[in-house]
Amino acid sequence: MVKKADRIWLDGELIPWDEANVHVLTHTLHYGLGAFEGIRAYQRSDGRTAIFRLHDHVRRLIDSARLMTMNVPFSHEQLYEACRDTVRANGQASAYLRPIIFVGDGAMGLYAIDNPIRVAVITWEWGAYLGDEALEHGIRGKISSFARNHPNSLLSKGKINGHYVNSILAKREAMAAGYQEAIMLDHNGLISEASGENIFIVKNGIVKTPSYSSSILGGITRDTVLKICEAEGIPYEFGSFARDELYLADECFCVGTAAEVTPIRECDDRTIGNGKRGEITSVIQSTYFDVVKGSDDRWPEWLDYV
Ligand code: PMP
């Protein structure tokens, strides 16, 4: 259960949590056309709260809406401030932020081009998405029987509400079979991403991840990890790979705002590497936590203090 906070930002105003309701004719509820973000605010070691890479998330949110031909009635700066204001109004030292742009009620049917475009920002406290144990010991993944959305069916660079039906089918299938995360293949049968995370493998000291131009979401954590690799002198490359390369990898991990940097210790009941959080994964994970909530200040532009 989401722990209720005091306020929700809705269409330009901070209103009481219980009053942030919508009509059942809300268009997005019926057809899934909407854009959203998942962002984290962490309390850093100096006690201050910083929202991680807020500008990048707001940029992707607006891009997602643009991909869906939705005209957002707020500017980048207004959405940026809305996120900061909501965390501040709720007095949260750390939080998960969920801005959402959705199509309100008015006309029904698919076209509904004149319906109001509405925006909300909700913030709540959320611990490790896949669990603290997962961060240390890794998770068991399963190649999904559900393929990632084809790039000519849906637009993977958008974080779009309706896209997540594909992810939920994969996630539920994996969980029902006793695994913690689904690893999805693209329309060519190559590794794409997990239900809500980007995927990395490590082989012979080289980090590898599918390229941005494949069917993945352009993850902000993925980009952070690549910058960490550069700074730490860890070589990396972009490339497509099939499941066998993942089975034979020395290390595997998934990354996302919610899941942070989580090792994948098994896939399809096959042990990856030595079945433990790998050496390179450990360096990347500990650096990541030091950047978002420790005292690593190498990227001050990523920290948006509340
Ligand atoms: N892929 C998918 C499908 C996701 O839902 C997410 C989470 N937003 C990611 C990757 C990781 O993106 P980010 O690092 O920006 O959270």
PDB file of C-alpha atoms and ligand atoms in Angstrom:
ATOM      1  CA  MET A   1       0.000   0.000   0.000  1.00  0.00           C
ATOM      2  CA  VAL A   2       1.179   3.463  -0.835  1.00  0.00           C
ATOM      3  CA  LYS A   3       1.634   5.495   2.332  1.00  0.00           C
ATOM      4  CA  LYS A   4      -0.554   8.556   2.077  1.00  0.00           C
ATOM      5  CA  ALA A   5       1.221  11.911   2.027  1.00  0.00           C
ATOM      6  CA  ASP A   6      -0.335  15.288   2.718  1.00  0.00           C
ATOM      7  CA  ARG A   7      -0.567  16.890  -0.733  1.00  0.00           C
ATOM      8  CA  ILE A   8      -0.808  16.069  -4.421  1.00  0.00           C
ATOM      9  CA  TRP A   9      -0.084  18.570  -7.166  1.00  0.00           C
ATOM     10  CA  LEU A  10      -2.968  18.582  -9.648  1.00  0.00           C
ATOM     11  CA  ASP A  11      -3.254  20.921 -12.612  1.00  0.00           C
ATOM     12  CA  GLY A  12      -1.166  23.637 -11.021  1.00  0.00           C
ATOM     13  CA  GLU A  13      -2.266  23.434  -7.396  1.00  0.00           C
ATOM     14  CA  LEU A  14      -1.226  21.519  -4.325  1.00  0.00           C
ATOM     15  CA  ILE A  15      -4.396  19.975  -2.967  1.00  0.00           C
ATOM     16  CA  PRO A  16      -5.137  17.535  -0.091  1.00  0.00           C
ATOM     17  CA  TRP A  17      -4.257  13.911  -0.968  1.00  0.00           C
ATOM     18  CA  ASP A  18      -7.853  12.663  -0.589  1.00  0.00           C
ATOM     19  CA  GLU A  19      -9.221  15.303  -2.926  1.00  0.00           C
ATOM     20  CA  ALA A  20      -7.001  14.380  -5.887  1.00  0.00           C
ATOM     21  CA  ASN A  21      -9.675  12.357  -7.690  1.00  0.00           C
ATOM     22  CA  VAL A  22     -10.742  12.117 -11.326  1.00  0.00           C
ATOM     23  CA  HIS A  23     -13.975  11.278 -13.123  1.00  0.00           C
ATOM     24  CA  VAL A  24     -14.481   7.712 -14.430  1.00  0.00           C
ATOM     25  CA  LEU A  25     -14.792   9.164 -17.925  1.00  0.00           C
ATOM     26  CA  THR A  26     -11.131  10.216 -17.759  1.00  0.00           C
ATOM     27  CA  HIS A  27      -9.936   9.267 -21.247  1.00  0.00           C
ATOM     28  CA  THR A  28      -6.590   7.772 -20.140  1.00  0.00           C
ATOM     29  CA  LEU A  29      -8.419   5.341 -17.875  1.00  0.00           C
ATOM     30  CA  HIS A  30     -10.163   3.860 -20.922  1.00  0.00           C
ATOM     31  CA  TYR A  31      -7.481   3.850 -23.590  1.00  0.00           C
ATOM     32  CA  GLY A  32      -4.115   4.225 -21.836  1.00  0.00           C
ATOM     33  CA  LEU A  33      -2.884   7.330 -23.630  1.00  0.00           C
ATOM     34  CA  GLY A  34      -0.818   9.152 -21.047  1.00  0.00           C
ATOM     35  CA  ALA A  35       2.794   9.798 -20.085  1.00  0.00           C
ATOM     36  CA  PHE A  36       4.440   9.401 -16.729  1.00  0.00           C
ATOM     37  CA  GLU A  37       7.743   9.349 -14.899  1.00  0.00           C
ATOM     38  CA  GLY A  38       9.298   7.573 -11.962  1.00  0.00           C
ATOM     39  CA  ILE A  39      11.821   9.732 -10.104  1.00  0.00           C
ATOM     40  CA  ARG A  40      13.566   9.402  -6.780  1.00  0.00           C
ATOM     41  CA  ALA A  41      14.507  11.979  -4.182  1.00  0.00           C
ATOM     42  CA  TYR A  42      17.160  10.830  -1.727  1.00  0.00           C
ATOM     43  CA  GLN A  43      18.412  12.223   1.523  1.00  0.00           C
ATOM     44  CA  ARG A  44      22.145  12.570   0.977  1.00  0.00           C
ATOM     45  CA  SER A  45      24.838  12.114   3.589  1.00  0.00           C
ATOM     46  CA  ASP A  46      24.869  15.852   4.339  1.00  0.00           C
ATOM     47  CA  GLY A  47      21.200  15.578   5.349  1.00  0.00           C
ATOM     48  CA  ARG A  48      19.871  17.510   2.370  1.00  0.00           C
ATOM     49  CA  THR A  49      17.263  16.086   0.014  1.00  0.00           C
ATOM     50  CA  ALA A  50      18.097  15.985  -3.682  1.00  0.00           C
ATOM     51  CA  ILE A  51      15.869  14.833  -6.521  1.00  0.00           C
ATOM     52  CA  PHE A  52      18.031  12.781  -8.854  1.00  0.00           C
ATOM     53  CA  ARG A  53      18.316  14.035 -12.451  1.00  0.00           C
ATOM     54  CA  LEU A  54      15.020  15.871 -12.279  1.00  0.00           C
ATOM     55  CA  HIS A  55      15.668  17.914 -15.428  1.00  0.00           C
ATOM     56  CA  ASP A  56      16.299  14.725 -17.416  1.00  0.00           C
ATOM     57  CA  HIS A  57      13.098  13.154 -16.141  1.00  0.00           C
ATOM     58  CA  VAL A  58      11.042  16.252 -16.939  1.00  0.00           C
ATOM     59  CA  ARG A  59      12.590  16.323 -20.418  1.00  0.00           C
ATOM     60  CA  ARG A  60      11.636  12.676 -21.004  1.00  0.00           C
ATOM     61  CA  LEU A  61       8.132  13.316 -19.642  1.00  0.00           C
ATOM     62  CA  ILE A  62       7.562  16.129 -22.119  1.00  0.00           C
ATOM     63  CA  ASP A  63       9.070  14.041 -24.938  1.00  0.00           C
ATOM     64  CA  SER A  64       6.758  11.152 -24.053  1.00  0.00           C
ATOM     65  CA  ALA A  65       3.737  13.453 -24.240  1.00  0.00           C
ATOM     66  CA  ARG A  66       5.021  14.825 -27.538  1.00  0.00           C
ATOM     67  CA  LEU A  67       5.362  11.318 -28.977  1.00  0.00           C
ATOM     68  CA  MET A  68       1.712  10.792 -28.073  1.00  0.00           C
ATOM     69  CA  THR A  69       0.678  14.144 -29.658  1.00  0.00           C
ATOM     70  CA  MET A  70      -0.474  15.508 -26.306  1.00  0.00           C
ATOM     71  CA  ASN A  71      -0.058  19.266 -25.781  1.00  0.00           C
ATOM     72  CA  VAL A  72       1.205  19.746 -22.251  1.00  0.00           C
ATOM     73  CA  PRO A  73      -0.284  22.881 -20.665  1.00  0.00           C
ATOM     74  CA  PHE A  74       2.788  23.433 -18.456  1.00  0.00           C
ATOM     75  CA  SER A  75       6.379  24.333 -19.293  1.00  0.00           C
ATOM     76  CA  HIS A  76       9.481  22.367 -18.383  1.00  0.00           C
ATOM     77  CA  GLU A  77      10.211  24.876 -15.588  1.00  0.00           C
ATOM     78  CA  GLN A  78       6.690  24.614 -14.196  1.00  0.00           C
ATOM     79  CA  LEU A  79       6.801  20.805 -14.103  1.00  0.00           C
ATOM     80  CA  TYR A  80      10.269  20.896 -12.568  1.00  0.00           C
ATOM     81  CA  GLU A  81       9.050  23.232  -9.824  1.00  0.00           C
ATOM     82  CA  ALA A  82       5.870  21.174  -9.346  1.00  0.00           C
ATOM     83  CA  CYS A  83       8.016  18.138  -8.479  1.00  0.00           C
ATOM     84  CA  ARG A  84      10.128  20.086  -5.996  1.00  0.00           C
ATOM     85  CA  ASP A  85       7.068  21.790  -4.469  1.00  0.00           C
ATOM     86  CA  THR A  86       5.300  18.466  -3.910  1.00  0.00           C
ATOM     87  CA  VAL A  87       8.240  16.862  -2.090  1.00  0.00           C
ATOM     88  CA  ARG A  88       8.648  20.016  -0.032  1.00  0.00           C
ATOM     89  CA  ALA A  89       4.932  20.276   0.785  1.00  0.00           C
ATOM     90  CA  ASN A  90       4.947  16.672   1.982  1.00  0.00           C
ATOM     91  CA  GLY A  91       8.041  17.214   4.131  1.00  0.00           C
ATOM     92  CA  GLN A  92       9.639  14.080   2.649  1.00  0.00           C
ATOM     93  CA  ALA A  93      13.353  13.530   3.216  1.00  0.00           C
ATOM     94  CA  SER A  94      13.293  10.843   0.538  1.00  0.00           C
ATOM     95  CA  ALA A  95      10.513   9.924  -1.858  1.00  0.00           C
ATOM     96  CA  TYR A  96       9.446   8.361  -5.117  1.00  0.00           C
ATOM     97  CA  LEU A  97       7.888  10.941  -7.441  1.00  0.00           C
ATOM     98  CA  ARG A  98       5.248  10.100 -10.002  1.00  0.00           C
ATOM     99  CA  PRO A  99       4.372  12.905 -12.404  1.00  0.00           C
ATOM    100  CA  ILE A 100       1.635  11.877 -14.819  1.00  0.00           C
ATOM    101  CA  ILE A 101       0.188  13.638 -17.852  1.00  0.00           C
ATOM    102  CA  PHE A 102      -3.204  12.274 -18.764  1.00  0.00           C
ATOM    103  CA  VAL A 103      -6.186  12.968 -20.996  1.00  0.00           C
ATOM    104  CA  GLY A 104      -9.152  14.156 -18.985  1.00  0.00           C
ATOM    105  CA  ASP A 105     -12.845  13.610 -19.564  1.00  0.00           C
ATOM    106  CA  GLY A 106     -14.830  15.236 -22.324  1.00  0.00           C
ATOM    107  CA  ALA A 107     -15.324  13.311 -25.532  1.00  0.00           C
ATOM    108  CA  MET A 108     -15.145   9.530 -25.611  1.00  0.00           C
ATOM    109  CA  GLY A 109     -13.780   7.517 -28.511  1.00  0.00           C
ATOM    110  CA  LEU A 110     -10.192   7.371 -29.610  1.00  0.00           C
ATOM    111  CA  TYR A 111      -9.673  10.724 -31.290  1.00  0.00           C
ATOM    112  CA  ALA A 112     -10.772  13.043 -28.438  1.00  0.00           C
ATOM    113  CA  ILE A 113      -8.154  15.590 -29.448  1.00  0.00           C
ATOM    114  CA  ASP A 114      -9.826  18.453 -27.554  1.00  0.00           C
ATOM    115  CA  ASN A 115     -10.088  16.775 -24.171  1.00  0.00           C
ATOM    116  CA  PRO A 116      -8.161  18.578 -21.440  1.00  0.00           C
ATOM    117  CA  ILE A 117      -4.589  17.448 -20.852  1.00  0.00           C
ATOM    118  CA  ARG A 118      -4.165  17.168 -17.121  1.00  0.00           C
ATOM    119  CA  VAL A 119      -1.074  16.819 -14.970  1.00  0.00           C
ATOM    120  CA  ALA A 120      -0.527  15.433 -11.492  1.00  0.00           C
ATOM    121  CA  VAL A 121       2.543  14.907  -9.328  1.00  0.00           C
ATOM    122  CA  ILE A 122       2.251  12.347  -6.559  1.00  0.00           C
ATOM    123  CA  THR A 123       5.062  11.606  -4.100  1.00  0.00           C
ATOM    124  CA  TRP A 124       5.308   8.768  -1.621  1.00  0.00           C
ATOM    125  CA  GLU A 125       7.899   6.884   0.364  1.00  0.00           C
ATOM    126  CA  TRP A 126       9.162   3.798  -1.455  1.00  0.00           C
ATOM    127  CA  GLY A 127      12.004   1.498  -0.443  1.00  0.00           C
ATOM    128  CA  ALA A 128      13.977  -0.869  -2.693  1.00  0.00           C
ATOM    129  CA  TYR A 129      11.623  -1.886  -5.557  1.00  0.00           C
ATOM    130  CA  LEU A 130      12.918  -5.446  -5.790  1.00  0.00           C
ATOM    131  CA  GLY A 131      13.815  -5.639  -2.074  1.00  0.00           C
ATOM    132  CA  ASP A 132      16.982  -4.988  -0.037  1.00  0.00           C
ATOM    133  CA  GLU A 133      17.938  -8.642  -0.299  1.00  0.00           C
ATOM    134  CA  ALA A 134      17.854  -8.327  -4.115  1.00  0.00           C
ATOM    135  CA  LEU A 135      20.317  -5.429  -4.049  1.00  0.00           C
ATOM    136  CA  GLU A 136      22.818  -7.574  -2.190  1.00  0.00           C
ATOM    137  CA  HIS A 137      22.267 -11.087  -3.471  1.00  0.00           C
ATOM    138  CA  GLY A 138      20.636 -10.495  -6.832  1.00  0.00           C
ATOM    139  CA  ILE A 139      17.402 -11.706  -8.359  1.00  0.00           C
ATOM    140  CA  ARG A 140      16.233 -14.666 -10.398  1.00  0.00           C
ATOM    141  CA  GLY A 141      15.123 -13.590 -13.860  1.00  0.00           C
ATOM    142  CA  LYS A 142      13.156 -15.347 -16.569  1.00  0.00           C
ATOM    143  CA  ILE A 143      13.086 -14.731 -20.291  1.00  0.00           C
ATOM    144  CA  SER A 144       9.517 -13.676 -20.923  1.00  0.00           C
ATOM    145  CA  SER A 145       7.181 -15.350 -23.376  1.00  0.00           C
ATOM    146  CA  PHE A 146       5.889 -11.829 -24.086  1.00  0.00           C
ATOM    147  CA  ALA A 147       7.922  -9.923 -26.683  1.00  0.00           C
ATOM    148  CA  ARG A 148       8.694  -6.233 -26.149  1.00  0.00           C
ATOM    149  CA  ASN A 149       6.417  -3.917 -28.091  1.00  0.00           C
ATOM    150  CA  HIS A 150       7.383  -3.722 -31.762  1.00  0.00           C
ATOM    151  CA  PRO A 151       8.810  -0.248 -32.585  1.00  0.00           C
ATOM    152  CA  ASN A 152       6.173   0.199 -35.263  1.00  0.00           C
ATOM    153  CA  SER A 153       3.356  -0.729 -32.916  1.00  0.00           C
ATOM    154  CA  LEU A 154       4.290   1.437 -29.950  1.00  0.00           C
ATOM    155  CA  LEU A 155       7.019   3.987 -29.358  1.00  0.00           C
ATOM    156  CA  SER A 156       9.562   2.654 -26.902  1.00  0.00           C
ATOM    157  CA  LYS A 157      11.225   6.005 -26.243  1.00  0.00           C
ATOM    158  CA  GLY A 158       8.089   7.195 -24.507  1.00  0.00           C
ATOM    159  CA  LYS A 159       7.165   6.215 -20.986  1.00  0.00           C
ATOM    160  CA  ILE A 160       3.527   5.720 -21.854  1.00  0.00           C
ATOM    161  CA  ASN A 161       0.830   4.349 -19.554  1.00  0.00           C
ATOM    162  CA  GLY A 162      -0.587   1.874 -22.077  1.00  0.00           C
ATOM    163  CA  HIS A 163       2.840   0.405 -22.833  1.00  0.00           C
ATOM    164  CA  TYR A 164       2.913  -1.028 -19.355  1.00  0.00           C
ATOM    165  CA  VAL A 165       0.279  -3.654 -20.118  1.00  0.00           C
ATOM    166  CA  ASN A 166       3.082  -5.427 -21.997  1.00  0.00           C
ATOM    167  CA  SER A 167       5.343  -5.098 -18.923  1.00  0.00           C
ATOM    168  CA  ILE A 168       2.638  -6.211 -16.478  1.00  0.00           C
ATOM    169  CA  LEU A 169       1.914  -9.362 -18.507  1.00  0.00           C
ATOM    170  CA  ALA A 170       5.628 -10.188 -18.440  1.00  0.00           C
ATOM    171  CA  LYS A 171       6.075  -9.328 -14.758  1.00  0.00           C
ATOM    172  CA  ARG A 172       3.054 -11.374 -13.636  1.00  0.00           C
ATOM    173  CA  GLU A 173       4.091 -14.350 -15.737  1.00  0.00           C
ATOM    174  CA  ALA A 174       7.593 -14.270 -14.203  1.00  0.00           C
ATOM    175  CA  MET A 175       6.358 -13.843 -10.626  1.00  0.00           C
ATOM    176  CA  ALA A 176       3.748 -16.594 -10.993  1.00  0.00           C
ATOM    177  CA  ALA A 177       6.514 -18.942 -12.115  1.00  0.00           C
ATOM    178  CA  GLY A 178       8.596 -18.082  -9.036  1.00  0.00           C
ATOM    179  CA  TYR A 179      11.016 -15.559 -10.552  1.00  0.00           C
ATOM    180  CA  GLN A 180      11.403 -11.929  -9.572  1.00  0.00           C
ATOM    181  CA  GLU A 181      11.773 -10.215 -12.894  1.00  0.00           C
ATOM    182  CA  ALA A 182      10.961 -10.748 -16.565  1.00  0.00           C
ATOM    183  CA  ILE A 183      13.654 -10.223 -19.180  1.00  0.00           C
ATOM    184  CA  MET A 184      12.023  -9.379 -22.460  1.00  0.00           C
ATOM    185  CA  LEU A 185      13.152 -10.104 -26.002  1.00  0.00           C
ATOM    186  CA  ASP A 186      12.504  -7.759 -28.893  1.00  0.00           C
ATOM    187  CA  HIS A 187      10.771  -8.557 -32.200  1.00  0.00           C
ATOM    188  CA  ASN A 188      14.054 -10.045 -33.487  1.00  0.00           C
ATOM    189  CA  GLY A 189      14.410 -12.341 -30.506  1.00  0.00           C
ATOM    190  CA  LEU A 190      17.256 -10.350 -28.967  1.00  0.00           C
ATOM    191  CA  ILE A 191      17.482  -9.110 -25.376  1.00  0.00           C
ATOM    192  CA  SER A 192      15.604  -5.855 -24.971  1.00  0.00           C
ATOM    193  CA  GLU A 193      15.019  -4.875 -21.336  1.00  0.00           C
ATOM    194  CA  ALA A 194      13.283  -6.051 -18.179  1.00  0.00           C
ATOM    195  CA  SER A 195       9.670  -5.139 -17.364  1.00  0.00           C
ATOM    196  CA  GLY A 196      10.786  -1.863 -15.778  1.00  0.00           C
ATOM    197  CA  GLU A 197      14.580  -1.808 -16.039  1.00  0.00           C
ATOM    198  CA  ASN A 198      17.380  -1.729 -18.598  1.00  0.00           C
ATOM    199  CA  ILE A 199      19.699  -4.723 -18.800  1.00  0.00           C
ATOM    200  CA  PHE A 200      23.474  -4.966 -18.668  1.00  0.00           C
ATOM    201  CA  ILE A 201      25.846  -7.898 -18.929  1.00  0.00           C
ATOM    202  CA  VAL A 202      29.577  -8.091 -18.172  1.00  0.00           C
ATOM    203  CA  LYS A 203      31.943 -10.427 -20.007  1.00  0.00           C
ATOM    204  CA  ASN A 204      35.743 -10.462 -19.652  1.00  0.00           C
ATOM    205  CA  GLY A 205      35.667  -7.119 -17.891  1.00  0.00           C
ATOM    206  CA  ILE A 206      33.580  -5.363 -20.573  1.00  0.00           C
ATOM    207  CA  VAL A 207      30.121  -4.023 -19.792  1.00  0.00           C
ATOM    208  CA  LYS A 208      27.545  -4.396 -22.553  1.00  0.00           C
ATOM    209  CA  THR A 209      23.994  -3.112 -22.995  1.00  0.00           C
ATOM    210  CA  PRO A 210      21.565  -2.835 -25.946  1.00  0.00           C
ATOM    211  CA  SER A 211      21.935   0.413 -27.860  1.00  0.00           C
ATOM    212  CA  TYR A 212      19.555   3.348 -27.480  1.00  0.00           C
ATOM    213  CA  SER A 213      18.241   2.749 -30.992  1.00  0.00           C
ATOM    214  CA  SER A 214      16.938  -0.712 -30.089  1.00  0.00           C
ATOM    215  CA  SER A 215      13.449  -1.222 -28.621  1.00  0.00           C
ATOM    216  CA  ILE A 216      14.367  -0.008 -25.130  1.00  0.00           C
ATOM    217  CA  LEU A 217      13.276   2.944 -23.047  1.00  0.00           C
ATOM    218  CA  GLY A 218      16.169   5.410 -22.843  1.00  0.00           C
ATOM    219  CA  GLY A 219      16.720   4.848 -19.148  1.00  0.00           C
ATOM    220  CA  ILE A 220      18.191   7.637 -17.070  1.00  0.00           C
ATOM    221  CA  THR A 221      19.782   5.111 -14.712  1.00  0.00           C
ATOM    222  CA  ARG A 222      21.267   3.373 -17.770  1.00  0.00           C
ATOM    223  CA  ASP A 223      22.854   6.669 -18.746  1.00  0.00           C
ATOM    224  CA  THR A 224      24.067   7.227 -15.169  1.00  0.00           C
ATOM    225  CA  VAL A 225      25.669   3.770 -15.147  1.00  0.00           C
ATOM    226  CA  LEU A 226      27.459   4.491 -18.423  1.00  0.00           C
ATOM    227  CA  LYS A 227      28.799   7.774 -17.014  1.00  0.00           C
ATOM    228  CA  ILE A 228      29.965   5.901 -13.899  1.00  0.00           C
ATOM    229  CA  CYS A 229      31.732   3.335 -16.118  1.00  0.00           C
ATOM    230  CA  GLU A 230      33.512   6.157 -17.934  1.00  0.00           C
ATOM    231  CA  ALA A 231      34.584   7.815 -14.687  1.00  0.00           C
ATOM    232  CA  GLU A 232      35.717   4.545 -13.113  1.00  0.00           C
ATOM    233  CA  GLY A 233      37.591   3.380 -16.202  1.00  0.00           C
ATOM    234  CA  ILE A 234      35.289   0.394 -16.798  1.00  0.00           C
ATOM    235  CA  PRO A 235      35.089  -0.330 -20.544  1.00  0.00           C
ATOM    236  CA  TYR A 236      31.632  -0.635 -22.069  1.00  0.00           C
ATOM    237  CA  GLU A 237      30.022  -1.187 -25.430  1.00  0.00           C
ATOM    238  CA  PHE A 238      26.561  -1.095 -26.977  1.00  0.00           C
ATOM    239  CA  GLY A 239      25.334  -4.124 -28.829  1.00  0.00           C
ATOM    240  CA  SER A 240      22.574  -6.599 -29.487  1.00  0.00           C
ATOM    241  CA  PHE A 241      22.795  -9.984 -27.908  1.00  0.00           C
ATOM    242  CA  ALA A 242      20.646 -13.062 -27.617  1.00  0.00           C
ATOM    243  CA  ARG A 243      19.802 -14.982 -24.472  1.00  0.00           C
ATOM    244  CA  ASP A 244      22.799 -17.307 -24.798  1.00  0.00           C
ATOM    245  CA  GLU A 245      25.206 -14.405 -24.367  1.00  0.00           C
ATOM    246  CA  LEU A 246      23.342 -13.482 -21.196  1.00  0.00           C
ATOM    247  CA  TYR A 247      23.451 -17.106 -19.945  1.00  0.00           C
ATOM    248  CA  LEU A 248      27.233 -17.126 -20.519  1.00  0.00           C
ATOM    249  CA  ALA A 249      27.911 -13.665 -19.063  1.00  0.00           C
ATOM    250  CA  ASP A 250      30.185 -13.284 -16.036  1.00  0.00           C
ATOM    251  CA  GLU A 251      27.754 -10.816 -14.491  1.00  0.00           C
ATOM    252  CA  CYS A 252      24.327  -9.425 -15.255  1.00  0.00           C
ATOM    253  CA  PHE A 253      22.368  -6.605 -13.667  1.00  0.00           C
ATOM    254  CA  CYS A 254      19.316  -4.486 -14.278  1.00  0.00           C
ATOM    255  CA  VAL A 255      18.962  -0.769 -13.651  1.00  0.00           C
ATOM    256  CA  GLY A 256      16.136   1.692 -13.220  1.00  0.00           C
ATOM    257  CA  THR A 257      15.018   4.496 -10.954  1.00  0.00           C
ATOM    258  CA  ALA A 258      12.877   2.129  -8.893  1.00  0.00           C
ATOM    259  CA  ALA A 259      15.142  -0.950  -9.025  1.00  0.00           C
ATOM    260  CA  GLU A 260      18.350   1.128  -8.800  1.00  0.00           C
ATOM    261  CA  VAL A 261      21.247  -1.259  -9.639  1.00  0.00           C
ATOM    262  CA  THR A 262      20.142  -4.832  -8.973  1.00  0.00           C
ATOM    263  CA  PRO A 263      22.268  -7.886  -9.778  1.00  0.00           C
ATOM    264  CA  ILE A 264      20.645 -10.719 -11.729  1.00  0.00           C
ATOM    265  CA  ARG A 265      22.157 -13.891 -10.361  1.00  0.00           C
ATOM    266  CA  GLU A 266      20.160 -16.398 -12.401  1.00  0.00           C
ATOM    267  CA  CYS A 267      18.234 -16.474 -15.643  1.00  0.00           C
ATOM    268  CA  ASP A 268      15.956 -19.370 -16.577  1.00  0.00           C
ATOM    269  CA  ASP A 269      17.415 -21.397 -13.671  1.00  0.00           C
ATOM    270  CA  ARG A 270      20.920 -21.020 -15.036  1.00  0.00           C
ATOM    271  CA  THR A 271      23.469 -19.475 -12.715  1.00  0.00           C
ATOM    272  CA  ILE A 272      25.121 -16.378 -14.140  1.00  0.00           C
ATOM    273  CA  GLY A 273      28.843 -16.196 -13.362  1.00  0.00           C
ATOM    274  CA  ASN A 274      29.383 -17.335  -9.792  1.00  0.00           C
ATOM    275  CA  GLY A 275      25.751 -16.652  -8.857  1.00  0.00           C
ATOM    276  CA  LYS A 276      26.681 -13.703  -6.658  1.00  0.00           C
ATOM    277  CA  ARG A 277      26.760  -9.955  -7.097  1.00  0.00           C
ATOM    278  CA  GLY A 278      29.706  -9.579  -9.488  1.00  0.00           C
ATOM    279  CA  GLU A 279      32.785  -7.463  -8.941  1.00  0.00           C
ATOM    280  CA  ILE A 280      32.008  -4.867 -11.602  1.00  0.00           C
ATOM    281  CA  THR A 281      28.329  -4.841 -10.622  1.00  0.00           C
ATOM    282  CA  SER A 282      29.427  -4.108  -7.031  1.00  0.00           C
ATOM    283  CA  VAL A 283      31.589  -1.166  -8.081  1.00  0.00           C
ATOM    284  CA  ILE A 284      28.804   0.287 -10.227  1.00  0.00           C
ATOM    285  CA  GLN A 285      26.163  -0.293  -7.558  1.00  0.00           C
ATOM    286  CA  SER A 286      28.146   1.236  -4.705  1.00  0.00           C
ATOM    287  CA  THR A 287      29.181   4.203  -6.844  1.00  0.00           C
ATOM    288  CA  TYR A 288      25.555   4.691  -7.880  1.00  0.00           C
ATOM    289  CA  PHE A 289      24.379   4.808  -4.265  1.00  0.00           C
ATOM    290  CA  ASP A 290      27.194   7.142  -3.361  1.00  0.00           C
ATOM    291  CA  VAL A 291      26.185   9.469  -6.190  1.00  0.00           C
ATOM    292  CA  VAL A 292      22.443   9.484  -5.428  1.00  0.00           C
ATOM    293  CA  LYS A 293      22.538   9.466  -1.641  1.00  0.00           C
ATOM    294  CA  GLY A 294      26.119   9.495  -0.421  1.00  0.00           C
ATOM    295  CA  SER A 295      28.786  12.080  -0.781  1.00  0.00           C
ATOM    296  CA  ASP A 296      30.047  11.548  -4.340  1.00  0.00           C
ATOM    297  CA  ASP A 297      29.697  15.020  -5.818  1.00  0.00           C
ATOM    298  CA  ARG A 298      31.273  14.408  -9.206  1.00  0.00           C
ATOM    299  CA  TRP A 299      28.010  15.206 -10.996  1.00  0.00           C
ATOM    300  CA  PRO A 300      26.491  18.189  -9.175  1.00  0.00           C
ATOM    301  CA  GLU A 301      24.264  18.878 -12.198  1.00  0.00           C
ATOM    302  CA  TRP A 302      22.331  15.667 -11.408  1.00  0.00           C
ATOM    303  CA  LEU A 303      21.308  16.807  -7.934  1.00  0.00           C
ATOM    304  CA  ASP A 304      18.282  19.027  -7.698  1.00  0.00           C
ATOM    305  CA  TYR A 305      18.023  20.045  -4.082  1.00  0.00           C
ATOM    306  CA  VAL A 306      14.558  20.430  -2.627  1.00  0.00           C
TER     307      VAL A 306
HETATM  308  N1  PMP B   1      12.780   0.331 -19.093  1.00  0.00           N
HETATM  309  C1  PMP B   1      11.507   0.382 -18.711  1.00  0.00           C
HETATM  310  C2  PMP B   1      10.485  -0.367 -19.487  1.00  0.00           C
HETATM  311  C3  PMP B   1      11.121   1.143 -17.590  1.00  0.00           C
HETATM  312  O1  PMP B   1       9.852   1.201 -17.203  1.00  0.00           O
HETATM  313  C4  PMP B   1      12.115   1.826 -16.864  1.00  0.00           C
HETATM  314  C5  PMP B   1      11.745   2.631 -15.653  1.00  0.00           C
HETATM  315  N2  PMP B   1      11.379   3.941 -15.995  1.00  0.00           N
HETATM  316  C6  PMP B   1      13.444   1.732 -17.301  1.00  0.00           C
HETATM  317  C7  PMP B   1      13.737   0.976 -18.419  1.00  0.00           C
HETATM  318  C8  PMP B   1      14.548   2.467 -16.584  1.00  0.00           C
HETATM  319  O2  PMP B   1      14.407   3.846 -16.769  1.00  0.00           O
HETATM  320  P1  PMP B   1      14.960   4.877 -15.706  1.00  0.00           P
HETATM  321  O3  PMP B   1      16.341   4.466 -15.397  1.00  0.00           O
HETATM  322  O4  PMP B   1      14.900   6.182 -16.397  1.00  0.00           O
HETATM  323  O5  PMP B   1      14.084   4.799 -14.510  1.00  0.00           O
END
